[in-house]
Coordinates of C-alpha atoms in Angstrom, one line a residue:
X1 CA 107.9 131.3 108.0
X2 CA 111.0 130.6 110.0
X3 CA 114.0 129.3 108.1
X4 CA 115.3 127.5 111.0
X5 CA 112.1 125.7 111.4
X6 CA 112.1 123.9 107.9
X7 CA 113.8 120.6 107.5
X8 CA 114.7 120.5 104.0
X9 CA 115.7 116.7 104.3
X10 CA 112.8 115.7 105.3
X11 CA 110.1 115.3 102.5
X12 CA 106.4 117.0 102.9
X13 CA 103.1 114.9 101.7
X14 CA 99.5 116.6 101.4
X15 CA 96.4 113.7 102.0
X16 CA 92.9 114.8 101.1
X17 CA 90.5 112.5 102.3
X18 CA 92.7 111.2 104.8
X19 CA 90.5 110.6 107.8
X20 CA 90.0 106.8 106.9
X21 CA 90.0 104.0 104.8
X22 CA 93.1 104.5 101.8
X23 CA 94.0 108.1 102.3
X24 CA 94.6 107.4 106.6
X25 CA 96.6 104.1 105.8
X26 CA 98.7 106.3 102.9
X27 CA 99.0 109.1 105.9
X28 CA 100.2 106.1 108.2
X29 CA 102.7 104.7 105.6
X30 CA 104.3 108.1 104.1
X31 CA 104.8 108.6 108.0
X32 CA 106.4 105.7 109.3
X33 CA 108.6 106.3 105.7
X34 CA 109.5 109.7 107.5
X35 CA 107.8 112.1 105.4
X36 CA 106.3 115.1 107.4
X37 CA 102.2 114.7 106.9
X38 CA 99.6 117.3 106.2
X39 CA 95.6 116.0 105.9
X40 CA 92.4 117.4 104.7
X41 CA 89.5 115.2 105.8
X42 CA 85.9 116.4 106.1
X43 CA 85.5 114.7 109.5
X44 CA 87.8 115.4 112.9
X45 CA 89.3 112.0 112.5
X46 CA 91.9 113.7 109.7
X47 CA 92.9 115.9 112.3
X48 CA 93.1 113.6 115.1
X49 CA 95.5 111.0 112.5
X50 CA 97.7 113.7 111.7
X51 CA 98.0 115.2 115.7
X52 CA 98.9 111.7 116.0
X53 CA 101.8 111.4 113.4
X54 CA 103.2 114.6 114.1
X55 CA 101.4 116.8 111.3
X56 CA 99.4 119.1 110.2
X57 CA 95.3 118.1 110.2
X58 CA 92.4 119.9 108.6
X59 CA 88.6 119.9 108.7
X60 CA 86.9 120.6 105.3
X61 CA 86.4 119.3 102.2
X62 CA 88.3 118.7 98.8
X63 CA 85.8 119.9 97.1
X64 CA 86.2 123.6 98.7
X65 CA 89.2 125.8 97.0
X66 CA 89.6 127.6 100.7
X67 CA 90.2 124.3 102.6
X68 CA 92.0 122.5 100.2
X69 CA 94.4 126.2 99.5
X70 CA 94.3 126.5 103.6
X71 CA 96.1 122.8 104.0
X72 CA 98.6 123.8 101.4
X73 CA 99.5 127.2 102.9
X74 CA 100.1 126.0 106.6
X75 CA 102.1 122.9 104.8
X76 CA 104.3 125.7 103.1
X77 CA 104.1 127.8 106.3
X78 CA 105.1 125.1 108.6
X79 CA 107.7 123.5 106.3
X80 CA 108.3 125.3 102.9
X81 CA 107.9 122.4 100.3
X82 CA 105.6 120.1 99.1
X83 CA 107.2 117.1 97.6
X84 CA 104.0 114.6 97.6
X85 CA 100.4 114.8 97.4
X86 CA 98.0 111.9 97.3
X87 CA 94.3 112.7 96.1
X88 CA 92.1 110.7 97.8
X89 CA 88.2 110.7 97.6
X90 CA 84.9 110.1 99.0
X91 CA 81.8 108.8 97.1
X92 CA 79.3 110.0 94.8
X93 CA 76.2 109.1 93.6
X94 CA 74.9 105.8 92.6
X95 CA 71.9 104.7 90.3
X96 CA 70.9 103.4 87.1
X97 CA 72.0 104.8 84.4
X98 CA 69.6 106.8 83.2
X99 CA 67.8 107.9 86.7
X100 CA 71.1 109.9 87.6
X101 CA 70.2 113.4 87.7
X102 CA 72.1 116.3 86.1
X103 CA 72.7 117.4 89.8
X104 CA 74.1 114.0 90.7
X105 CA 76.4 114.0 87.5
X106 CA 77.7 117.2 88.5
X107 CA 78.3 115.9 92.2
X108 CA 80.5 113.1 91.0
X109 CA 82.4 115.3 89.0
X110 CA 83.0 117.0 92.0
X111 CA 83.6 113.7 93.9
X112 CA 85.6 112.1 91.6
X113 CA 87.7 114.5 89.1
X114 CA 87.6 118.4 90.2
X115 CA 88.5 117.2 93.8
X116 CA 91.8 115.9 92.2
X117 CA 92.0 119.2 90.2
X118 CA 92.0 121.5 92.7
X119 CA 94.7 120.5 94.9
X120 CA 97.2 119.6 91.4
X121 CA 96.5 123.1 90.5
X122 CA 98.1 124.1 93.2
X123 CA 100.3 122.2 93.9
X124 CA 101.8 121.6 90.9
X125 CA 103.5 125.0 90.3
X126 CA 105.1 124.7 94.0
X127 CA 106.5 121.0 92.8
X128 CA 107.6 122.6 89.3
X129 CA 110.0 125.8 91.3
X130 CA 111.1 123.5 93.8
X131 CA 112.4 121.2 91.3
X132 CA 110.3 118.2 91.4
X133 CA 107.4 116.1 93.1
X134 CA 105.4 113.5 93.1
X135 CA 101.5 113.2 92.4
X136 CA 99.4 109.8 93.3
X137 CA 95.6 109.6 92.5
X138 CA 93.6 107.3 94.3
X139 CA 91.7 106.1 91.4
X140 CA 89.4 102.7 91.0
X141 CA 90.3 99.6 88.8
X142 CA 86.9 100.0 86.9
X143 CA 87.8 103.2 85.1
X144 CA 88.5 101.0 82.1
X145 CA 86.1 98.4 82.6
X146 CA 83.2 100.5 83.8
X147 CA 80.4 99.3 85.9
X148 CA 76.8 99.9 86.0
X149 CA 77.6 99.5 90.1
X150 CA 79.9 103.0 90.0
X151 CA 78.7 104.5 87.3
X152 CA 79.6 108.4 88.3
X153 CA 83.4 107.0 89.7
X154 CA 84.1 105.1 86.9
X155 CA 83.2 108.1 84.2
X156 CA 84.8 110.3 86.0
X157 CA 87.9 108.7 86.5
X158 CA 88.7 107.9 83.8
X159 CA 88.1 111.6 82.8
X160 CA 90.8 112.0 85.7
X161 CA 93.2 109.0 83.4
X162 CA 93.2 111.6 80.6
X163 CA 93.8 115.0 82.7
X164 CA 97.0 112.6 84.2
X165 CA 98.3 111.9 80.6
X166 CA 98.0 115.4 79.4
X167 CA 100.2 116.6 83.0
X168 CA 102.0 114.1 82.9
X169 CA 103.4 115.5 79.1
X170 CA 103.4 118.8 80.1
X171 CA 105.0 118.7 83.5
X172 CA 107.9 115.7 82.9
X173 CA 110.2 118.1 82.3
X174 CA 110.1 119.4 85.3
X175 CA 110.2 116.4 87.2
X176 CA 106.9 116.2 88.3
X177 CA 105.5 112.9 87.9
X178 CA 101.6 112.0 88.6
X179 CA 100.1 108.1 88.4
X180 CA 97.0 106.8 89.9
X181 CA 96.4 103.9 91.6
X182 CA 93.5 101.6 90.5
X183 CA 91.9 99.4 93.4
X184 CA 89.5 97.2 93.5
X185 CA 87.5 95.4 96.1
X186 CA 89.4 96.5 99.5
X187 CA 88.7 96.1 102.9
X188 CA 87.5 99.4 104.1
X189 CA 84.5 98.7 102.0
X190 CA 81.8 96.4 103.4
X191 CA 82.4 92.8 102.1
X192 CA 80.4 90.5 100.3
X193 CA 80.6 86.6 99.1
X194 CA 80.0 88.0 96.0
X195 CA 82.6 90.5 95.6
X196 CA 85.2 88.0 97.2
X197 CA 84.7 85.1 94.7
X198 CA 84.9 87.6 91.8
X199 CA 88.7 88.4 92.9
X200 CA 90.5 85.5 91.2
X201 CA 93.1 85.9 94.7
X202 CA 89.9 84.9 96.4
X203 CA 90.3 88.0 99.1
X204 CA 89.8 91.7 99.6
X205 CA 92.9 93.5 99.3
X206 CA 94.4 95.4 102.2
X207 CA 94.3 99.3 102.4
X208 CA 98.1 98.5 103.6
X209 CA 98.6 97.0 100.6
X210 CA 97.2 99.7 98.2
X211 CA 99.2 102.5 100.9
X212 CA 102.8 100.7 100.2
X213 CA 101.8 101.1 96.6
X214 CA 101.5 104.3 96.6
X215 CA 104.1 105.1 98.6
X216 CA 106.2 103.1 96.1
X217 CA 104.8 105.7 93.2
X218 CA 106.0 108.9 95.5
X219 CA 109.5 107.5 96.3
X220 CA 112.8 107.9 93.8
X221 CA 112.7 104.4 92.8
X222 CA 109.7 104.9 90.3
X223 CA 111.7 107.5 89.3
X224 CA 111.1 107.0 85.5
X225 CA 107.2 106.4 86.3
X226 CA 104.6 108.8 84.7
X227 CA 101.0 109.3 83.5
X228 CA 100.5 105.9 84.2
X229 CA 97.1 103.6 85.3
X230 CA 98.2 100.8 88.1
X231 CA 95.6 98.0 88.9
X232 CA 95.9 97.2 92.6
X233 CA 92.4 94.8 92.1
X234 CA 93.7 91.0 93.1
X235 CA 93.0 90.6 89.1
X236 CA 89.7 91.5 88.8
X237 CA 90.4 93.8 85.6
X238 CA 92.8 93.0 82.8
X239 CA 95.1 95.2 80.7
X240 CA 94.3 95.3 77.1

């Protein structure tokens, strides 16, 4: 690495799953809030988003150690400090309840919680010696109020609401915070009637809208914000 090639003013976000949808608008809006961007998306369009915002794009999969260790390593190589990452995912399998396999249980743990895993465990340690960090999980309002409709996503996550807490304890001393971020019906989903009227804001949200949120959780002004569940879902969901 060349010392005169790193920027140390200018923060450094890792985006898995950042080809489309929520993890390309986080990419978009971590950008424009001048952070340099590194993405891991399983098709060329991660690649393609971050040629166009000036970072670092790569093709693989978060549910591969060597591609989600090779974005890390040419993020550290290129600019020498991680200060964000934002776990995005794709999606798992979908069934009744009982007809889901024990291969298809084992996929959405991949999906949905060891995708998340990976890239904390190692990023984590590089936040911790640097002297802080921010981690955002892109997580869905329904891990509290599961639904037969996601049943893998909403098991698994909130599996991945408890694996935050238990970080989030161990790590706040270090000053590295993690959150995720709880949508619910957004627009880079296919809409329905249905799924509209059920929102009582009467609309899908934006994947701008969950992005700035998002962005808000990385930035110093949630500061004093940790191991914490935010519903981005129009009020769908409710907390108890």
């Amino acid at each position: 690495m060349n010392p005169q090639a790193v920027n140390t003013q200018q923060k450094v976000a890792l985006i898995t799953a950042g080809g489309s949808g929520m993890g390309a608008a986080a990419a978009r809006k971590l950008a424009e809030d001048g952070y340099h961007v590194a993405i891991l998306s399983s098709s060329a369009k991660g690649e393609a988003l971050a040629k166009e915002l000036g970072g670092i794009g790569v093709t693989g999969s978060n549910q591969s150690i060597d591609d989600v260790q090779k974005l890390v390593d040419l993020a550290m190589e290129k600019w020498g400090r991680i200060d964000a990452l934002v776990n995005s995912a794709g999606h798992g399998p979908r069934a009744p309840i009982l007809d889901i396999s024990d291969e298809d249980w084992h996929l959405g743990m991949e999906v949905y919680f060891l995708s998340a895993v990976r890239t904390i465990r190692l990023v984590a340690p590089i936040m911790a010696t640097q002297g802080g960090g921010s981690i955002v999980n892109i997580s869905t309002t329904w891990a509290f109020e599961p639904t037969e409709v996601f049943p893998t996503s909403t098991v698994f996550r909130a599996g991945l609401a408890s694996f935050t807490k238990i970080f989030a304890d161990r790590y706040a001393k270090q000053n590295v915070r993690m959150n995720n971020v709880l949508p619910g019906w957004i627009d880079s989903l296919p809409a329905t009637d249905e799924r509209r009227e059920s929102v009582p804001m009467g609309r899908y949200g934006k994947a701008e809208e969950i992005a700035a949120t998002i962005a808000f959780l990385l930035s110093d002004g949630a500061g004093y914000i940790t191991g914490q569940n935010l519903r981005v879902d129009g009020g769908v969901t409710h907390s108890i």
